[in-house]
mmCIF file of C-alpha atoms in Angstrom:
data_model
loop_
_atom_site.group_PDB
_atom_site.id
_atom_site.type_symbol
_atom_site.label_atom_id
_atom_site.label_comp_id
_atom_site.label_asym_id
_atom_site.label_seq_id
_atom_site.Cartn_x
_atom_site.Cartn_y
_atom_site.Cartn_z
ATOM 1 C CA MET N 89 3.249 -20.745 17.237
ATOM 2 C CA ALA N 90 6.193 -20.156 18.825
ATOM 3 C CA VAL N 91 7.993 -23.042 17.189
ATOM 4 C CA THR N 92 6.840 -21.619 14.138
ATOM 5 C CA GLN N 93 7.982 -18.298 14.763
ATOM 6 C CA VAL N 94 11.694 -19.719 15.494
ATOM 7 C CA THR N 95 11.490 -21.758 12.455
ATOM 8 C CA ALA N 96 10.795 -18.732 10.428
ATOM 9 C CA GLY N 97 13.579 -16.860 12.330
ATOM 10 C CA MET N 98 16.250 -19.544 11.443
ATOM 11 C CA ALA N 99 15.041 -19.856 7.497
ATOM 12 C CA MET N 100 14.968 -15.835 7.365
ATOM 13 C CA SER N 101 19.101 -16.082 9.057
ATOM 14 C CA GLU N 102 19.820 -18.273 6.248
ATOM 15 C CA ALA N 103 18.421 -16.559 3.721
ATOM 16 C CA GLY N 104 21.090 -13.692 3.967
ATOM 17 C CA SER N 105 24.005 -15.625 3.647
ATOM 18 C CA GLN N 106 23.734 -16.622 -0.323
ATOM 19 C CA PRO N 107 26.806 -16.843 -2.141
ATOM 20 C CA ALA N 108 28.594 -13.627 -3.453
ATOM 21 C CA GLY N 109 28.038 -14.504 -7.602
ATOM 22 C CA GLY N 110 24.390 -15.873 -6.995
ATOM 23 C CA SER N 111 23.057 -13.283 -5.212
ATOM 24 C CA MET N 112 24.935 -10.331 -7.534
ATOM 25 C CA ARG N 113 22.652 -11.950 -10.434
ATOM 26 C CA SER N 114 19.517 -12.332 -8.131
ATOM 27 C CA ILE N 115 19.773 -8.664 -7.351
ATOM 28 C CA VAL N 116 20.326 -7.613 -10.700
ATOM 29 C CA LEU N 117 17.037 -9.869 -11.607
ATOM 30 C CA TYR N 118 15.503 -7.996 -8.883
ATOM 31 C CA ALA N 119 16.151 -4.355 -9.778
ATOM 32 C CA MET N 120 15.372 -4.836 -13.725
ATOM 33 C CA ALA N 121 11.973 -6.427 -12.264
ATOM 34 C CA ALA N 122 11.295 -3.302 -10.287
ATOM 35 C CA ALA N 123 12.374 -0.622 -13.212
ATOM 36 C CA PHE N 124 10.087 -2.612 -15.367
ATOM 37 C CA MET N 125 7.121 -2.704 -13.278
ATOM 38 C CA SER N 126 7.623 1.176 -12.397
ATOM 39 C CA VAL N 127 6.919 2.087 -15.949
ATOM 40 C CA SER N 128 4.082 -0.037 -16.262
ATOM 41 C CA PRO N 129 0.620 -0.859 -15.229
ATOM 42 C CA LEU N 130 2.155 -3.449 -12.579
ATOM 43 C CA ILE N 131 3.742 -0.496 -10.498
ATOM 44 C CA VAL N 132 1.210 -1.919 -7.443
ATOM 45 C CA PHE N 133 4.112 -4.766 -7.173
ATOM 46 C CA VAL N 134 7.315 -3.102 -6.986
ATOM 47 C CA PRO N 135 7.421 -3.656 -3.283
ATOM 48 C CA VAL N 136 7.259 -7.215 -4.485
ATOM 49 C CA ALA N 137 10.657 -7.269 -5.949
ATOM 50 C CA TYR N 138 12.497 -5.407 -3.016
ATOM 51 C CA ILE N 139 11.150 -7.399 -0.238
ATOM 52 C CA SER N 140 11.953 -10.468 -2.305
ATOM 53 C CA ALA N 141 15.515 -9.510 -2.701
ATOM 54 C CA GLY N 142 15.796 -8.678 0.702
ATOM 55 C CA LEU N 143 14.213 -12.052 2.121
ATOM 56 C CA ARG N 144 16.413 -13.641 -0.326
ATOM 57 C CA ASN N 145 19.616 -12.181 -0.022
ATOM 58 C CA GLY N 146 19.769 -10.071 3.203
ATOM 59 C CA ARG N 147 20.043 -6.320 3.628
ATOM 60 C CA LYS N 148 22.070 -6.075 1.152
ATOM 61 C CA GLY N 149 20.431 -7.531 -1.441
ATOM 62 C CA GLU N 150 17.320 -5.254 -0.656
ATOM 63 C CA ILE N 151 19.756 -2.084 -0.983
ATOM 64 C CA GLY N 152 21.162 -3.592 -4.517
ATOM 65 C CA ALA N 153 17.637 -3.855 -5.645
ATOM 66 C CA VAL N 154 16.526 -0.538 -4.790
ATOM 67 C CA ALA N 155 19.641 1.468 -5.910
ATOM 68 C CA GLY N 156 19.873 -0.782 -9.389
ATOM 69 C CA SER N 157 16.300 -0.029 -10.031
ATOM 70 C CA VAL N 158 16.820 3.576 -9.247
ATOM 71 C CA LEU N 159 19.454 3.889 -11.389
ATOM 72 C CA LEU N 160 17.502 2.247 -14.282
ATOM 73 C CA LEU N 161 15.148 4.750 -14.157
ATOM 74 C CA ALA N 162 17.520 7.743 -13.930
ATOM 75 C CA ILE N 163 19.322 6.043 -17.012
ATOM 76 C CA LEU N 164 15.573 6.253 -18.544
ATOM 77 C CA ALA N 165 14.646 9.368 -17.648
ATOM 78 C CA SER N 166 18.116 10.958 -19.148
ATOM 79 C CA LEU N 167 17.213 9.778 -22.573
ATOM 80 C CA THR N 168 13.677 10.537 -22.779
ATOM 81 C CA SER N 169 13.379 13.644 -20.767
ATOM 82 C CA ALA N 170 13.878 17.136 -22.131
ATOM 83 C CA PRO N 171 16.575 19.412 -20.495
ATOM 84 C CA GLY N 172 14.032 21.376 -18.739
ATOM 85 C CA ALA N 173 12.113 18.308 -17.504
ATOM 86 C CA PHE N 174 14.964 17.250 -15.223
ATOM 87 C CA PRO N 175 13.730 18.639 -12.028
ATOM 88 C CA GLY N 176 10.343 17.151 -12.470
ATOM 89 C CA ARG N 177 11.879 13.805 -13.273
ATOM 90 C CA PHE N 178 14.224 13.714 -10.240
ATOM 91 C CA ALA N 179 11.488 14.543 -8.345
ATOM 92 C CA GLU N 180 9.778 11.335 -9.112
ATOM 93 C CA ILE N 181 12.990 9.365 -8.798
ATOM 94 C CA LEU N 182 13.701 10.521 -5.467
ATOM 95 C CA GLY N 183 10.038 10.203 -4.424
ATOM 96 C CA PHE N 184 10.074 6.341 -5.901
ATOM 97 C CA LEU N 185 13.219 5.662 -3.423
ATOM 98 C CA LEU N 186 11.992 7.287 -0.504
ATOM 99 C CA ALA N 187 8.307 6.297 -0.627
ATOM 100 C CA LEU N 188 8.753 2.981 -1.822
ATOM 101 C CA GLY N 189 12.555 1.838 -1.761
ATOM 102 C CA VAL N 190 13.292 2.743 1.920
ATOM 103 C CA PRO N 191 9.595 1.436 3.037
ATOM 104 C CA SER N 192 10.324 -1.795 1.647
ATOM 105 C CA GLY N 193 13.827 -1.912 3.452
ATOM 106 C CA VAL N 194 11.907 -1.399 6.625
ATOM 107 C CA VAL N 195 9.413 -4.116 6.069
ATOM 108 C CA VAL N 196 11.941 -6.659 5.065
ATOM 109 C CA LEU N 197 13.699 -5.564 8.549
ATOM 110 C CA MET N 198 10.335 -6.421 10.443
ATOM 111 C CA MET N 199 9.531 -9.569 8.397
ATOM 112 C CA ARG N 200 13.222 -11.348 8.974
ATOM 113 C CA ARG N 201 12.533 -10.356 12.752
ATOM 114 C CA GLY N 202 9.026 -12.313 12.333
ATOM 115 C CA ALA N 203 6.802 -9.025 13.028
ATOM 116 C CA GLU N 204 3.269 -9.258 12.531
ATOM 117 C CA PHE N 205 1.449 -8.208 9.515
ATOM 118 C CA GLY N 206 -0.355 -5.351 10.812
ATOM 119 C CA HIS N 207 3.127 -3.924 12.392
ATOM 120 C CA VAL N 208 4.677 -4.613 9.254
ATOM 121 C CA MET N 209 1.993 -2.509 6.918
ATOM 122 C CA MET N 210 1.868 0.262 9.534
ATOM 123 C CA ALA N 211 5.650 0.842 9.678
ATOM 124 C CA ALA N 212 5.454 1.183 5.925
ATOM 125 C CA MET N 213 2.783 3.404 5.740
ATOM 126 C CA ILE N 214 4.512 5.697 8.379
ATOM 127 C CA THR N 215 8.019 5.231 6.714
ATOM 128 C CA SER N 216 6.287 5.946 3.275
ATOM 129 C CA LEU N 217 4.834 9.001 4.751
ATOM 130 C CA LEU N 218 7.827 10.853 6.092
ATOM 131 C CA GLY N 219 9.488 9.916 2.362
ATOM 132 C CA LEU N 220 7.135 12.212 0.921
ATOM 133 C CA PHE N 221 7.807 14.378 3.023
ATOM 134 C CA VAL N 222 11.586 14.471 3.189
ATOM 135 C CA THR N 223 11.197 14.747 -0.913
ATOM 136 C CA GLU N 224 9.112 17.545 -1.028
ATOM 137 C CA LEU N 225 11.592 19.559 1.693
ATOM 138 C CA VAL N 226 14.665 18.092 -0.375
ATOM 139 C CA MET N 227 13.449 19.464 -3.924
ATOM 140 C CA ARG N 228 11.913 22.606 -2.621
ATOM 141 C CA ALA N 229 15.540 23.406 -0.837
ATOM 142 C CA ALA N 230 17.508 22.085 -4.092
ATOM 143 C CA PHE N 231 15.529 23.121 -7.203
ATOM 144 C CA GLY N 232 12.475 25.534 -5.531
ATOM 145 C CA ILE N 233 9.793 23.055 -6.896
ATOM 146 C CA SER N 234 7.415 21.685 -4.998
ATOM 147 C CA PRO N 235 6.559 18.018 -5.835
ATOM 148 C CA TYR N 236 3.080 18.137 -4.078
ATOM 149 C CA GLY N 237 2.394 21.198 -6.056
ATOM 150 C CA MET N 238 2.973 19.712 -9.245
ATOM 151 C CA MET N 239 1.088 16.458 -8.256
ATOM 152 C CA LEU N 240 -1.949 18.613 -7.954
ATOM 153 C CA ALA N 241 -1.530 20.365 -11.017
ATOM 154 C CA ASN N 242 -1.175 16.919 -13.084
ATOM 155 C CA PHE N 243 -4.491 16.175 -11.098
ATOM 156 C CA HIS N 244 -6.176 19.111 -11.974
ATOM 157 C CA ALA N 245 -5.174 19.071 -15.600
ATOM 158 C CA GLN N 246 -6.527 15.662 -15.714
ATOM 159 C CA SER N 247 -9.898 16.179 -13.901
ATOM 160 C CA GLU N 248 -10.338 19.208 -16.719
ATOM 161 C CA ALA N 249 -9.639 16.872 -19.694
ATOM 162 C CA THR N 250 -12.362 14.438 -17.910
ATOM 163 C CA ILE N 251 -14.743 17.280 -17.782
ATOM 164 C CA GLU N 252 -14.489 18.364 -21.240
ATOM 165 C CA LEU N 253 -14.891 14.745 -22.344
ATOM 166 C CA TYR N 254 -18.337 14.571 -20.676
ATOM 167 C CA ARG N 255 -18.754 17.840 -21.656
ATOM 168 C CA ARG N 256 -18.430 16.710 -25.534
ATOM 169 C CA LEU N 257 -21.018 13.687 -24.252
ATOM 170 C CA GLY N 258 -23.691 16.565 -23.536
ATOM 171 C CA TRP N 259 -23.645 16.557 -19.781
ATOM 172 C CA SER N 260 -25.093 19.456 -18.487
ATOM 173 C CA GLU N 261 -22.970 22.463 -17.372
ATOM 174 C CA ASP N 262 -24.625 22.278 -13.848
ATOM 175 C CA LYS N 263 -23.409 18.659 -13.369
ATOM 176 C CA LEU N 264 -20.082 19.610 -15.203
ATOM 177 C CA GLY N 265 -19.752 22.009 -12.610
ATOM 178 C CA GLN N 266 -20.471 19.839 -9.553
ATOM 179 C CA MET N 267 -18.100 17.816 -11.058
ATOM 180 C CA ALA N 268 -15.499 20.251 -11.474
ATOM 181 C CA THR N 269 -15.989 21.388 -7.444
ATOM 182 C CA MET N 270 -15.675 18.016 -6.249
ATOM 183 C CA ALA N 271 -12.879 17.303 -8.189
ATOM 184 C CA LYS N 272 -10.922 20.527 -6.966
ATOM 185 C CA THR N 273 -11.990 20.314 -3.409
ATOM 186 C CA PHE N 274 -10.756 16.342 -3.234
ATOM 187 C CA THR N 275 -7.433 16.754 -4.942
ATOM 188 C CA GLY N 276 -6.899 19.974 -2.961
ATOM 189 C CA SER N 277 -7.397 18.880 0.498
ATOM 190 C CA TYR N 278 -7.121 15.086 0.019
ATOM 191 C CA LEU N 279 -4.015 13.907 -1.908
ATOM 192 C CA VAL N 280 -2.154 12.579 1.266
ATOM 193 C CA LEU N 281 -5.394 10.570 1.632
ATOM 194 C CA MET N 282 -4.935 9.183 -2.045
ATOM 195 C CA LEU N 283 -1.514 8.362 -1.780
ATOM 196 C CA GLN N 284 -1.390 6.930 1.362
ATOM 197 C CA ALA N 285 -4.144 4.582 -0.053
ATOM 198 C CA LEU N 286 -2.321 3.700 -2.896
ATOM 199 C CA VAL N 287 0.966 3.113 -0.601
ATOM 200 C CA ALA N 288 -1.579 0.871 1.305
ATOM 201 C CA THR N 289 -3.311 -1.382 -1.540
ATOM 202 C CA MET N 290 0.833 -1.600 -3.011
ATOM 203 C CA PHE N 291 2.149 -2.647 0.393
ATOM 204 C CA THR N 292 -1.101 -5.051 1.162
ATOM 205 C CA LEU N 293 -0.913 -6.788 -2.521
ATOM 206 C CA SER N 294 2.690 -7.158 -2.373
ATOM 207 C CA LEU N 295 2.789 -8.822 1.217
ATOM 208 C CA ILE N 296 0.261 -11.259 0.417
ATOM 209 C CA MET N 297 2.174 -12.182 -2.523
ATOM 210 C CA ILE N 298 5.057 -13.221 -0.977
ATOM 211 C CA PRO N 299 3.622 -16.367 0.606
ATOM 212 C CA ARG N 300 3.088 -17.504 -3.164
ATOM 213 C CA LEU N 301 6.566 -16.766 -4.463
ATOM 214 C CA PRO N 302 9.704 -19.116 -3.483
ATOM 215 C CA VAL N 303 10.973 -16.762 -0.626
ATOM 216 C CA GLY N 304 7.514 -17.482 0.951
ATOM 217 C CA ARG N 305 9.153 -20.412 2.564
ATOM 218 C CA ILE N 306 11.091 -17.957 4.691
ATOM 219 C CA THR N 307 7.949 -15.949 6.249
ATOM 220 C CA GLY N 308 5.421 -19.144 5.877
ATOM 221 C CA GLY N 309 1.847 -17.729 6.516
ATOM 222 C CA THR N 310 2.465 -15.151 8.512
ATOM 223 C CA TYR N 311 1.636 -12.374 5.882
ATOM 224 C CA LEU N 312 -1.714 -14.117 3.970
ATOM 225 C CA LEU N 313 -4.572 -11.798 3.651
ATOM 226 C CA ARG N 314 -6.821 -13.390 6.497
ATOM 227 C CA ASN N 315 -3.881 -12.823 9.217
ATOM 228 C CA LEU N 316 -4.011 -8.844 8.593
ATOM 229 C CA ARG N 317 -4.771 -7.304 11.664
ATOM 230 C CA PHE N 318 -3.800 -3.760 12.862
ATOM 231 C CA PRO N 319 -2.313 -2.475 15.891
ATOM 232 C CA ASP N 320 -4.713 -1.461 18.358
ATOM 233 C CA ALA N 321 -3.337 2.307 18.671
ATOM 234 C CA LEU N 322 -4.723 2.668 15.082
ATOM 235 C CA LEU N 323 -7.830 3.344 17.242
ATOM 236 C CA PHE N 324 -6.191 6.578 18.507
ATOM 237 C CA GLY N 325 -5.773 7.792 14.837
ATOM 238 C CA PHE N 326 -9.578 7.226 14.641
ATOM 239 C CA VAL N 327 -10.249 9.086 17.471
ATOM 240 C CA LEU N 328 -8.219 12.187 16.292
ATOM 241 C CA GLY N 329 -9.307 12.003 12.699
ATOM 242 C CA GLY N 330 -12.723 11.885 13.805
ATOM 243 C CA ALA N 331 -12.725 15.261 15.976
ATOM 244 C CA SER N 332 -11.124 16.792 12.944
ATOM 245 C CA PRO N 333 -14.360 18.669 12.177
ATOM 246 C CA LEU N 334 -14.076 20.519 15.483
ATOM 247 C CA ALA N 335 -11.009 22.047 13.932
ATOM 248 C CA SER N 336 -10.384 24.541 11.558
ATOM 249 C CA GLY N 337 -7.887 25.597 8.525
ATOM 250 C CA SER N 338 -5.150 23.119 7.692
ATOM 251 C CA LEU N 339 -5.621 21.414 11.182
ATOM 252 C CA ARG N 340 -8.892 20.338 9.859
ATOM 253 C CA VAL N 341 -7.826 19.321 6.659
ATOM 254 C CA ALA N 342 -4.741 17.118 8.198
ATOM 255 C CA GLY N 343 -7.647 15.574 10.636
ATOM 256 C CA LEU N 344 -9.478 14.333 7.853
ATOM 257 C CA ASN N 345 -6.799 13.119 5.609
ATOM 258 C CA LEU N 346 -6.180 11.223 8.998
ATOM 259 C CA LEU N 347 -9.339 9.998 9.338
ATOM 260 C CA GLY N 348 -9.410 8.579 5.923
ATOM 261 C CA ILE N 349 -6.535 6.926 6.219
ATOM 262 C CA THR N 350 -7.774 4.804 8.989
ATOM 263 C CA ILE N 351 -10.924 4.049 7.334
ATOM 264 C CA VAL N 352 -8.769 2.433 4.153
ATOM 265 C CA LEU N 353 -6.695 0.147 6.812
ATOM 266 C CA TYR N 354 -9.707 -0.583 8.758
ATOM 267 C CA SER N 355 -11.312 -1.804 5.820
ATOM 268 C CA LEU N 356 -8.707 -3.977 4.509
ATOM 269 C CA GLN N 357 -8.411 -5.091 8.063
ATOM 270 C CA GLY N 358 -12.433 -6.237 7.631
ATOM 271 C CA LEU N 359 -11.589 -7.704 4.209
ATOM 272 C CA ALA N 360 -9.132 -9.965 5.991
ATOM 273 C CA ILE N 361 -11.887 -10.559 8.394
ATOM 274 C CA VAL N 362 -14.403 -11.759 5.708
ATOM 275 C CA ARG N 363 -11.619 -14.170 3.845
ATOM 276 C CA ALA N 364 -10.839 -15.372 7.453
ATOM 277 C CA THR N 365 -14.459 -16.325 7.607
ATOM 278 C CA LEU N 366 -14.716 -17.727 4.353
ATOM 279 C CA LEU N 367 -11.655 -20.254 5.026
ATOM 280 C CA ARG N 368 -13.413 -20.867 8.639
ATOM 281 C CA VAL N 369 -16.683 -22.236 6.895
ATOM 282 C CA GLY N 370 -14.978 -24.004 4.433
ATOM 283 C CA LEU N 371 -15.224 -21.908 1.757
ATOM 284 C CA GLY N 372 -11.690 -21.435 -0.739
ATOM 285 C CA LEU N 373 -11.366 -19.782 -3.928
ATOM 286 C CA GLY N 374 -14.956 -20.105 -5.042
ATOM 287 C CA GLY N 375 -16.466 -18.614 -1.975
ATOM 288 C CA THR N 376 -13.958 -15.815 -2.096
ATOM 289 C CA VAL N 377 -14.696 -15.131 -5.923
ATOM 290 C CA ILE N 378 -18.444 -14.497 -5.040
ATOM 291 C CA ALA N 379 -17.715 -12.361 -1.715
ATOM 292 C CA ALA N 380 -15.693 -10.110 -4.344
ATOM 293 C CA LEU N 381 -18.502 -9.994 -6.534
ATOM 294 C CA ILE N 382 -20.904 -8.996 -3.975
ATOM 295 C CA ILE N 383 -18.797 -6.267 -2.671
ATOM 296 C CA GLY N 384 -17.763 -5.210 -5.843
ATOM 297 C CA LEU N 385 -21.676 -4.970 -6.553
ATOM 298 C CA PHE N 386 -22.954 -3.356 -3.464
ATOM 299 C CA VAL N 387 -20.348 -0.468 -2.830
ATOM 300 C CA PRO N 388 -20.181 1.658 -0.955
ATOM 301 C CA LEU N 389 -22.597 -0.348 1.268
ATOM 302 C CA SER N 390 -20.047 -3.209 1.383
ATOM 303 C CA LEU N 391 -16.757 -0.758 2.331
ATOM 304 C CA GLY N 392 -19.031 0.348 4.785
ATOM 305 C CA VAL N 393 -19.458 -3.078 6.616
ATOM 306 C CA LEU N 394 -15.892 -4.092 6.083
ATOM 307 C CA PHE N 395 -14.644 -0.769 7.675
ATOM 308 C CA LEU N 396 -17.219 -1.169 10.953
ATOM 309 C CA LEU N 397 -15.788 -5.060 10.725
ATOM 310 C CA GLY N 398 -12.316 -3.457 10.840
ATOM 311 C CA LEU N 399 -13.019 -0.872 13.228
ATOM 312 C CA PHE N 400 -14.675 -3.237 15.884
ATOM 313 C CA ASP N 401 -12.432 -6.472 15.543
ATOM 314 C CA PRO N 402 -9.866 -4.911 18.337
ATOM 315 C CA PHE N 403 -13.331 -5.101 20.718
ATOM 316 C CA PHE N 404 -14.871 -8.788 19.096
ATOM 317 C CA ASP N 405 -12.071 -10.584 17.635
ATOM 318 C CA PHE N 406 -14.320 -11.573 15.122
ATOM 319 C CA ARG N 407 -11.177 -14.428 14.012
ATOM 320 C CA LYS N 408 -11.008 -15.896 17.887
ATOM 321 C CA MET N 409 -13.437 -19.062 16.473
ATOM 322 C CA LYS N 410 -10.492 -19.987 14.052
ATOM 323 C CA ARG N 411 -10.260 -23.713 13.984
ATOM 324 C CA LYS N 412 -6.729 -25.100 14.409
ATOM 325 C CA ASP N 413 -6.969 -26.796 10.778
ATOM 326 C CA ASP N 414 -7.289 -23.408 8.918
ATOM 327 C CA SER N 415 -3.674 -23.399 9.258
ATOM 328 C CA ASP N 416 -3.307 -24.740 5.829
ATOM 329 C CA GLU N 417 -1.468 -22.429 3.542
ATOM 330 C CA SER N 418 -2.950 -23.994 0.324
ATOM 331 C CA HIS N 419 -5.719 -21.171 0.299
ATOM 332 C CA THR N 420 -5.574 -18.697 -2.240
ATOM 333 C CA ASP N 421 -5.527 -14.907 -0.476
#
């Protein structure tokens, strides 16, 4: 293991010393890819472009890719937005920069130092949350608007449109009223949880893609899904969040959001345990597909099982029986 980490560290050091001309072309391509994905359904893979740029071209490569993509998005916004919509579009771009671009830079820095998967994910989550908070403060101070409030309004508008659709399909007013109440409560109190769950999904998918890309030779198999294990300190977040029902007001809502975030993270760790187990018993891609189908068919029971696996993993280490021959990186996560 030590030899592998040293080798990876040497490769990472070499990766940041690309020729200037080649680096510039690479950075531009990564910036264009990130900008394109950000305005398409592929937005969940935006961190892949930033992380790859940083691993291949060093810290300046990641900064250049982020700056280039933000510039492209700003140009697109100026060409497609009405004059009065500028503050809202600026908030979107600033949030994109601080909640995805900056955390990606932190991720690259930690990856180049050989940090573990779970530690990298925790750093990305915390940095992204801070980025959203800074975005809120800047927009309130500069334009007197709240990006958080704008997102709430958008969610409410979408909820109302969905309810209206079901009304046309013949749903009863009682059911529609229950749906409206649930939507209002969830979006009004748990928007932070929804955003952080999205961030966790984006960075998990992006990191497990890195070993499959050419830059994966730099990190090896460190960031394969089966290696995802969050720091034991996450247990304190679960305990604090679990105590939130004893509080009231904003403190209670904040605690419930924290509890929800830890549940999401431990569920991801449980998924990693399932993947590692499938490999240990000799099941590859086919076994993974079958397991995914079972998980999808038995939601939410399967999600509860994944959460419990992740929660108790620090105590029982469900992957400690891993065989030496499981280090084959040809498996697909």
